[in-house]
Coordinates of C-alpha atoms in Angstrom, one line a residue:
M28 CA 0.0 0.0 0.0
S29 CA 1.5 3.3 -1.1
E30 CA 1.8 6.0 1.5
S31 CA 0.2 8.4 -0.9
T32 CA -3.1 6.6 -0.4
I33 CA -3.0 7.0 3.4
R34 CA -5.1 9.9 4.8
P35 CA -4.8 11.6 8.2
A36 CA -6.7 9.7 10.8
V37 CA -9.6 12.1 11.8
I38 CA -10.5 12.0 15.5
S39 CA -14.2 11.6 16.2
Q40 CA -14.1 11.5 20.0
V41 CA -11.7 12.3 22.8
L42 CA -12.4 10.1 25.9
P43 CA -12.8 11.9 29.2
A44 CA -9.9 11.8 31.7
S45 CA -7.6 10.5 29.0
I46 CA -4.1 11.5 28.0
A47 CA -5.5 13.0 24.8
E48 CA -8.0 15.1 26.7
E49 CA -5.2 16.4 29.0
I50 CA -3.1 17.4 26.0
G51 CA -6.1 19.2 24.4
F52 CA -7.1 17.1 21.5
E53 CA -10.5 17.8 20.0
A54 CA -12.8 16.1 17.6
G55 CA -11.9 17.0 14.0
D56 CA -8.1 17.0 14.7
A57 CA -6.2 14.4 12.8
I58 CA -3.1 12.2 13.3
V59 CA -0.7 12.3 10.3
A60 CA 2.2 10.2 11.7
I61 CA 3.4 8.5 14.8
N62 CA 7.1 8.4 15.4
G63 CA 7.6 9.2 11.7
Q64 CA 5.3 6.4 10.5
K65 CA 1.9 7.0 8.9
P66 CA -0.7 4.6 10.2
R67 CA -2.8 3.0 7.5
D68 CA -5.5 1.8 9.8
L69 CA -6.5 1.4 13.4
I70 CA -4.3 -1.6 13.7
D71 CA -1.2 0.4 12.9
Y72 CA -2.3 3.2 15.2
Q73 CA -2.7 0.8 18.2
F74 CA 0.7 -0.8 17.4
F75 CA 2.6 2.4 17.0
C76 CA 1.1 4.0 20.1
A77 CA 2.1 1.1 22.3
D78 CA 5.6 2.7 22.7
E79 CA 6.4 4.7 25.8
S80 CA 7.8 7.7 23.9
L81 CA 5.7 9.1 21.1
E82 CA 6.1 12.0 18.6
L83 CA 2.8 12.7 16.9
E84 CA 2.4 14.8 13.7
V85 CA -1.0 16.3 14.0
L86 CA -3.3 18.5 11.9
D87 CA -5.8 20.5 14.0
R88 CA -9.3 21.2 12.9
K89 CA -8.2 24.4 11.1
G90 CA -5.5 22.6 9.1
R91 CA -2.5 23.8 11.1
S92 CA 0.3 21.3 11.7
H93 CA 1.7 20.5 15.1
T94 CA 4.3 18.2 16.6
I95 CA 3.4 16.7 20.0
E96 CA 5.7 14.6 22.2
I97 CA 4.2 12.2 24.7
E98 CA 5.8 10.1 27.5
K99 CA 3.5 7.4 28.9
D100 CA 3.4 3.8 30.2
Y101 CA 3.9 1.1 27.6
D102 CA 0.5 0.1 26.0
E103 CA -1.3 2.9 27.8
D104 CA -4.1 4.1 25.6
L105 CA -4.2 7.8 24.4
G106 CA -8.0 7.9 24.6
L107 CA -8.8 8.7 20.9
E108 CA -11.5 7.4 18.7
F109 CA -11.6 7.9 14.9
E110 CA -14.2 8.4 12.2
T111 CA -13.1 5.2 10.5
A112 CA -10.9 2.2 11.2
L113 CA -9.2 2.5 7.8
F114 CA -7.1 5.5 6.9
D115 CA -6.4 4.2 3.4
A116 CA -8.6 2.5 0.8
L117 CA -11.0 -0.3 1.6
I118 CA -9.9 -3.6 0.3
Q119 CA -12.7 -4.4 -2.1
C120 CA -14.3 -7.8 -2.8
T121 CA -13.3 -9.4 -6.2
N122 CA -15.8 -12.2 -6.1
R123 CA -19.2 -12.4 -7.7
C124 CA -21.1 -14.7 -5.2
P125 CA -24.7 -15.0 -6.4
F126 CA -25.9 -15.0 -2.8
C127 CA -24.2 -11.7 -1.9
F128 CA -26.7 -9.6 0.1
I129 CA -25.3 -6.4 -1.4
D130 CA -26.3 -7.5 -4.9
Q131 CA -29.8 -8.5 -3.6
Q132 CA -30.7 -4.9 -2.7
P133 CA -32.7 -2.4 -4.7
P134 CA -30.8 0.6 -6.3
G135 CA -30.9 4.1 -5.0
K136 CA -30.4 3.6 -1.3
R137 CA -27.6 5.1 0.8
E138 CA -24.1 4.5 -0.6
T139 CA -22.7 2.6 2.4
L140 CA -25.2 -0.3 1.7
Y141 CA -23.4 -1.1 -1.5
H142 CA -19.8 -1.2 -0.2
K143 CA -18.4 -4.6 -1.0
D144 CA -15.6 -5.0 1.5
D145 CA -13.4 -8.1 1.7
D146 CA -10.9 -6.5 4.1
Y147 CA -8.9 -8.6 6.6
R148 CA -8.4 -5.6 8.8
L149 CA -12.2 -5.2 9.4
S150 CA -12.3 -9.0 10.0
F151 CA -9.7 -8.7 12.7
L152 CA -11.2 -5.6 14.3
Y153 CA -14.9 -6.3 14.1
G154 CA -15.4 -9.9 13.1
S155 CA -16.7 -9.4 9.6
Y156 CA -16.2 -12.2 7.1
L157 CA -13.7 -12.3 4.3
T158 CA -12.8 -14.8 1.6
L159 CA -8.9 -14.5 1.3
T160 CA -9.2 -14.3 -2.5
N161 CA -7.8 -10.8 -2.9
L162 CA -4.7 -10.6 -0.8
P163 CA -1.3 -9.9 -2.3
Q164 CA 1.8 -11.4 -0.6
R165 CA 2.6 -8.2 1.4
E166 CA -0.8 -8.4 3.1
W167 CA -0.2 -12.1 4.0
D168 CA 3.2 -11.0 5.4
R169 CA 1.6 -8.3 7.5
I170 CA -1.0 -10.7 8.9
A171 CA 1.8 -13.0 10.0
A172 CA 4.1 -10.3 11.3
M173 CA 1.4 -8.5 13.3
R174 CA -0.3 -11.7 14.5
L175 CA -3.7 -10.6 13.3
S176 CA -5.7 -13.5 14.6
P177 CA -8.4 -14.8 14.7
L178 CA -9.8 -13.8 11.3
Y179 CA -13.3 -14.7 10.1
V180 CA -13.4 -16.6 6.8
S181 CA -16.3 -17.3 4.5
V182 CA -15.4 -20.9 3.4
H183 CA -18.7 -22.1 1.9
A184 CA -16.9 -25.2 0.4
T185 CA -13.4 -26.7 0.7
E186 CA -13.5 -28.5 -2.7
P187 CA -11.7 -26.2 -5.1
D188 CA -14.3 -26.5 -8.0
V189 CA -17.3 -26.1 -5.7
R190 CA -15.9 -23.0 -3.9
S191 CA -14.7 -21.4 -7.2
R192 CA -18.2 -22.0 -8.6
L193 CA -19.8 -20.3 -5.6
L194 CA -17.4 -17.3 -5.5
K195 CA -17.1 -17.0 -9.3
N196 CA -13.3 -16.7 -8.7
P197 CA -10.6 -19.2 -9.7
R198 CA -8.5 -18.1 -6.7
A199 CA -11.2 -19.4 -4.4
G200 CA -9.8 -22.9 -5.0
L201 CA -6.7 -22.1 -2.9
L202 CA -8.5 -22.3 0.4
L203 CA -7.0 -25.5 1.8
E204 CA -3.5 -24.2 1.0
Q205 CA -4.4 -21.0 2.9
L206 CA -5.7 -22.9 5.9
A207 CA -2.4 -24.8 6.0
W208 CA -0.6 -21.4 6.0
F209 CA -2.6 -20.4 9.0
E210 CA -1.7 -23.6 10.7
Q211 CA 2.0 -23.2 9.9
N212 CA 2.0 -19.6 11.2
E213 CA 0.0 -20.5 14.3
L214 CA -2.8 -18.2 13.4
Q215 CA -6.5 -18.9 13.7
I216 CA -9.8 -18.4 12.0
H217 CA -13.5 -18.9 12.5
A218 CA -15.2 -20.3 9.4
Q219 CA -18.7 -19.9 8.0
V220 CA -20.6 -21.9 5.3
V221 CA -23.5 -20.2 3.5
L222 CA -25.4 -23.3 2.4
C223 CA -27.0 -23.1 -1.1
P224 CA -29.2 -26.1 -1.8
G225 CA -28.1 -28.1 -4.8
I226 CA -24.6 -26.6 -4.8
N227 CA -22.6 -27.0 -1.6
D228 CA -25.0 -29.2 0.4
G229 CA -25.2 -33.0 0.9
E230 CA -21.8 -34.7 0.5
H231 CA -20.2 -31.4 -0.2
L232 CA -21.2 -30.1 3.2
T233 CA -19.9 -33.2 4.9
R234 CA -16.6 -32.8 3.1
T235 CA -16.3 -29.2 4.0
L236 CA -17.0 -29.6 7.7
T237 CA -14.7 -32.7 7.9
D238 CA -11.9 -30.8 6.1
L239 CA -12.3 -27.9 8.5
A240 CA -12.3 -30.2 11.5
N241 CA -9.0 -31.6 10.4
F242 CA -7.5 -28.1 11.2
H243 CA -9.1 -28.2 14.7
R244 CA -6.4 -30.2 16.3
G245 CA -3.5 -29.7 18.8
D246 CA -3.0 -27.0 21.4
F247 CA -3.5 -24.2 18.9
P248 CA -6.0 -25.2 16.2
A249 CA -6.0 -23.2 13.0
V250 CA -9.8 -23.5 12.6
L251 CA -11.5 -22.6 15.9
S252 CA -15.1 -23.2 14.8
A253 CA -17.5 -23.4 11.9
A254 CA -21.0 -22.1 11.3
V255 CA -23.5 -23.3 8.8
V256 CA -25.9 -20.6 7.7
P257 CA -28.9 -20.9 5.3
V258 CA -28.7 -18.8 2.1
G259 CA -30.8 -15.7 2.4
L260 CA -32.6 -14.6 -0.8
T261 CA -34.6 -11.4 -1.6
R262 CA -36.8 -10.5 -4.5
F263 CA -34.1 -8.1 -5.8
R264 CA -31.6 -10.9 -6.5
P265 CA -30.1 -11.2 -9.9
D266 CA -31.8 -13.3 -12.6
Q267 CA -30.5 -16.8 -13.3
D268 CA -28.4 -17.0 -10.1
E269 CA -28.7 -20.8 -9.7
L270 CA -30.1 -20.3 -6.2
I271 CA -33.2 -21.8 -4.6
P272 CA -34.5 -21.0 -1.1
V273 CA -34.2 -23.3 1.8
S274 CA -37.4 -25.2 2.4
P275 CA -38.6 -26.6 5.8
A276 CA -37.8 -30.1 4.5
K277 CA -34.3 -29.0 3.4
A278 CA -33.7 -27.4 6.8
Q279 CA -34.7 -30.6 8.6
E280 CA -32.3 -32.6 6.3
V281 CA -29.4 -30.3 7.1
I282 CA -30.1 -30.3 10.8
H283 CA -30.0 -34.1 11.0
Q284 CA -26.9 -34.2 8.8
V285 CA -24.9 -31.7 10.8
Q286 CA -26.1 -33.0 14.2
A287 CA -24.6 -36.4 13.2
L288 CA -21.3 -34.7 12.4
Q289 CA -21.5 -32.8 15.7
Q290 CA -21.6 -36.1 17.6
Q291 CA -18.6 -37.3 15.7
F292 CA -16.7 -34.1 16.4
Q293 CA -17.6 -34.2 20.1
Q294 CA -16.0 -37.7 20.3
E295 CA -12.9 -36.8 18.2
L296 CA -12.3 -33.2 19.1
G297 CA -14.1 -32.7 22.5
S298 CA -16.1 -29.9 20.9
T299 CA -19.2 -29.5 18.8
F300 CA -17.0 -27.5 16.5
A301 CA -19.6 -27.0 13.7
W302 CA -22.8 -25.1 14.6
L303 CA -26.1 -24.5 12.9
A304 CA -27.4 -20.9 12.8
D305 CA -30.7 -20.5 14.6
E306 CA -32.5 -19.9 11.3
W307 CA -32.3 -23.6 10.4
F308 CA -34.5 -24.5 13.4
L309 CA -36.9 -21.6 12.8
I310 CA -37.3 -22.6 9.1
A311 CA -37.7 -26.3 10.1
G312 CA -40.2 -25.5 12.8
M313 CA -38.0 -27.3 15.3
E314 CA -36.9 -26.4 18.8
I315 CA -33.5 -24.7 19.1
P316 CA -30.8 -26.5 21.2
S317 CA -30.3 -26.0 24.9
E318 CA -27.9 -23.5 26.3
Q319 CA -25.2 -26.1 27.0
H320 CA -25.0 -27.0 23.3
Y321 CA -23.4 -23.6 22.4
E322 CA -20.3 -23.9 24.7
D323 CA -18.8 -20.4 24.8
Y324 CA -20.9 -19.1 21.8
P325 CA -18.0 -18.8 19.3
Q326 CA -20.3 -18.1 16.4
I327 CA -22.8 -15.7 18.0
G328 CA -22.1 -13.2 15.2
N329 CA -23.6 -15.7 12.7
G330 CA -26.8 -16.0 14.8
V331 CA -25.6 -19.3 16.3
G332 CA -27.3 -19.4 19.7
S333 CA -28.5 -15.8 19.6
I334 CA -32.1 -16.8 20.5
R335 CA -31.0 -19.0 23.3
L336 CA -28.7 -16.2 24.6
F337 CA -31.5 -13.7 24.4
L338 CA -33.9 -16.0 26.3
K339 CA -31.3 -16.5 29.0
E340 CA -30.7 -12.7 29.3
F341 CA -34.5 -12.1 29.4
D342 CA -34.9 -14.7 32.3
K343 CA -32.2 -12.7 34.2
Q344 CA -33.8 -9.3 33.5
A345 CA -37.3 -10.7 34.2
R346 CA -36.4 -10.8 37.9
K347 CA -36.8 -7.0 37.8
L348 CA -40.4 -7.2 36.7
P349 CA -42.9 -6.1 39.4
A350 CA -46.2 -7.8 40.1
Q351 CA -48.0 -4.8 38.7
I352 CA -47.4 -1.3 37.4
D353 CA -49.3 1.8 38.4
R354 CA -51.4 2.4 35.3
L355 CA -52.5 0.4 32.2
Q356 CA -49.9 0.3 29.4
R357 CA -50.7 -1.4 26.1
L358 CA -47.7 -1.9 23.8
T359 CA -46.9 -3.5 20.5
W360 CA -43.6 -5.4 20.3
I361 CA -42.3 -5.8 16.7
V362 CA -40.2 -8.9 15.8
G363 CA -39.5 -10.9 12.7
N364 CA -41.9 -13.8 12.3
A365 CA -39.0 -16.2 12.4
V366 CA -38.9 -15.8 16.2
E367 CA -42.6 -15.7 16.8
L368 CA -42.8 -19.1 18.5
A369 CA -39.4 -18.9 20.2
F370 CA -40.3 -15.7 21.9
Q371 CA -43.7 -16.7 23.2
P372 CA -42.3 -17.4 26.7
I373 CA -41.1 -13.8 26.8
L374 CA -44.5 -12.5 25.8
Q375 CA -46.3 -14.6 28.3
R376 CA -44.0 -13.4 31.2
L377 CA -44.4 -9.8 30.3
N378 CA -48.2 -10.1 30.3
Q379 CA -48.1 -11.6 33.8
V380 CA -47.4 -8.1 35.1
E381 CA -50.8 -6.5 36.1
N382 CA -51.7 -3.4 34.0
L383 CA -49.1 -4.4 31.3
E384 CA -50.4 -5.6 28.0
V385 CA -47.9 -6.5 25.3
T386 CA -49.0 -7.7 21.9
M387 CA -46.4 -9.2 19.6
A388 CA -46.5 -8.1 15.9
A389 CA -44.5 -10.9 14.2
L390 CA -43.9 -9.7 10.7
N391 CA -42.4 -11.0 7.5
S392 CA -40.7 -8.7 5.0
T393 CA -42.7 -7.9 1.9
Y394 CA -39.9 -5.4 1.1
W395 CA -37.4 -8.2 0.7
G396 CA -40.0 -10.7 -0.6
Q397 CA -39.5 -13.1 2.2
S398 CA -42.1 -15.4 3.9
I399 CA -39.9 -16.0 6.9
T400 CA -37.9 -13.0 8.2
V401 CA -35.4 -12.5 11.1
T402 CA -36.0 -9.3 13.1
G403 CA -32.9 -7.5 11.9
L404 CA -34.1 -7.5 8.3
L405 CA -37.4 -5.8 8.9
T406 CA -37.7 -2.4 7.3
G407 CA -39.7 0.7 8.0
L408 CA -41.9 0.0 5.0
D409 CA -42.7 -3.5 6.3
I410 CA -43.8 -2.0 9.6
V411 CA -45.9 0.8 8.1
E412 CA -47.6 -1.5 5.6
R413 CA -48.5 -4.2 8.1
L414 CA -49.5 -2.0 11.1
R415 CA -51.2 1.0 9.4
G416 CA -54.8 1.3 10.8
Q417 CA -54.2 -1.1 13.7
D418 CA -54.7 -0.4 17.4
L419 CA -51.1 -0.2 18.6
G420 CA -52.0 0.8 22.1
D421 CA -49.6 3.3 23.7
G422 CA -47.0 2.7 21.0
I423 CA -44.4 0.4 19.5
L424 CA -41.4 -1.4 21.1
L425 CA -38.8 -1.5 18.3
P426 CA -35.6 -3.7 18.7
S427 CA -32.6 -1.6 17.9
L428 CA -31.0 -4.3 15.7
M429 CA -33.3 -3.2 12.9
L430 CA -31.5 0.1 12.7
K431 CA -28.1 1.4 11.5
L432 CA -25.8 1.6 14.5
H433 CA -26.3 4.8 16.5
S434 CA -29.1 6.1 14.2
T435 CA -32.8 5.7 13.5
L436 CA -32.3 4.5 9.9
F437 CA -33.8 1.2 8.6
L438 CA -32.3 -0.8 5.8
D439 CA -34.8 0.7 3.3
D440 CA -33.6 4.3 4.3
M441 CA -36.8 5.1 6.2
T442 CA -36.4 6.5 9.6
V443 CA -38.1 5.7 12.9
E444 CA -39.4 9.3 12.9
Q445 CA -41.2 8.6 9.5
V446 CA -42.6 5.3 10.8
A447 CA -44.0 7.1 14.0
E448 CA -45.5 9.9 11.9
Q449 CA -47.2 7.6 9.3
L450 CA -48.6 5.3 12.0
Q451 CA -49.4 8.2 14.3
T452 CA -47.9 6.5 17.3
R453 CA -44.9 6.6 19.6
V454 CA -41.9 4.4 19.2
W455 CA -39.5 3.2 21.9
I456 CA -36.2 1.8 20.6
V457 CA -35.3 -1.1 22.9
D458 CA -31.8 -2.5 23.2
G459 CA -31.7 -6.1 24.1
A460 CA -33.6 -7.9 26.9
D461 CA -32.7 -5.3 29.5
G462 CA -34.1 -2.5 27.3
L463 CA -37.2 -4.5 26.7
V464 CA -37.9 -5.0 30.4
Q465 CA -36.9 -1.5 31.5
T466 CA -39.1 0.2 28.8
C467 CA -42.1 -1.9 29.8
I468 CA -41.9 -1.1 33.5
H469 CA -40.6 2.4 33.3
L470 CA -42.4 3.7 30.1
D471 CA -42.8 7.3 31.3
R472 CA -39.0 7.5 32.0
E473 CA -38.0 6.2 28.6
Q474 CA -37.6 8.6 25.7
A475 CA -39.9 8.0 22.7
I476 CA -40.0 9.0 19.1
G477 CA -43.2 10.5 17.8
G478 CA -46.5 10.9 19.6
G479 CA -47.5 14.3 18.3
G480 CA -44.9 16.3 20.2
S481 CA -41.3 17.0 19.7
T482 CA -39.2 14.1 18.4
V483 CA -36.7 12.7 20.9
L484 CA -34.1 10.1 20.0
A485 CA -34.0 7.1 22.3
A486 CA -30.6 5.5 23.0
A487 CA -30.1 2.8 20.3
G488 CA -27.6 0.0 20.2
V489 CA -27.2 -3.5 18.9
V490 CA -29.0 -6.5 20.5

């Protein structure tokens, strides 16, 4: 990566009581170089700033250049946050996977929805998945030198011809060689398989999980875990993409196939190793596994065990529920219809509180053209179309995972404010099980959006 492509790292926030605050850094200032080296990303910044003696080249908000010298403890954080984790160009995806969600969106939405990243740095920092098909040797060398592990890899298939067919990239066939490289360098990955019926299922899935399990051996296994996720399709997907949706019968078949392998892995490896995303059980109409099944939830980012974890957290938070609340409160809780049955115990427990009436609105997404939809994919349009004209009581409980992080924006670019206005109701954004319980019992204390008065943004996060 040429230094000419590296931009100054613009500061978004200075943490209170930090070294940076004491020095006088402000949001909008930018780091140009640290001890003479330009950081290309947050990884470089953290590595360079570990030293005890720092010389920072800084541009302030008015564009004036400064040199700042700092003496601190080794590894002590400066207390700076940045507008982006990458100070150079995003490493773009070079594959043409037919199931890519970015290609299954309508045109004309916000630009960030169409960014096709395949960047190992975002994988290391945030757990996003990459394919390893676009890395020149210098990036492999950097991964090894900086010990960037674990990474999160979209495997899909280990057979070279099957993986190349799925990714539409001949370099995809090098995966087993790349896994051997991770093993030789004592680096680790978490793997995912997006299962596409008729392409990488059946014997191909068995081969893939068995191959991956062969790298889960010794004191420092190269492959820490694997997740099997059903392909998600929308009505906007490209024509002639070879893909067919996962049916309930197919989901049951995959569950039985993987569960047999899980028993084998438990005997051979002492771990379940390969997990099924919750969606398989929802599509199949089967009960999700017990909490003990998920060990330490290594694939929670793929929705493996997320329902069980939410139920567990709700049980903990439900201890705060009173026997009754002072006045009648009628609320509508919006969820994807995929979790309608799984979340019935939550609904029943909430309605045991006297004067609290919670109705579940379990919706599928007509926007995406799906009959079964997880909560995070519901859009503002889905909510407005399905709930317009209905009695919503005092207002809506809206899970924050439907929204862009730290905003009120849905995937279809509608805002919570627009939903509240069109439905003529109030909306409370609830963050996780704790937010759900606290809003139900302390409704008047929680900030709402809409309701005929001034608009107030509730605190939103990720469930």
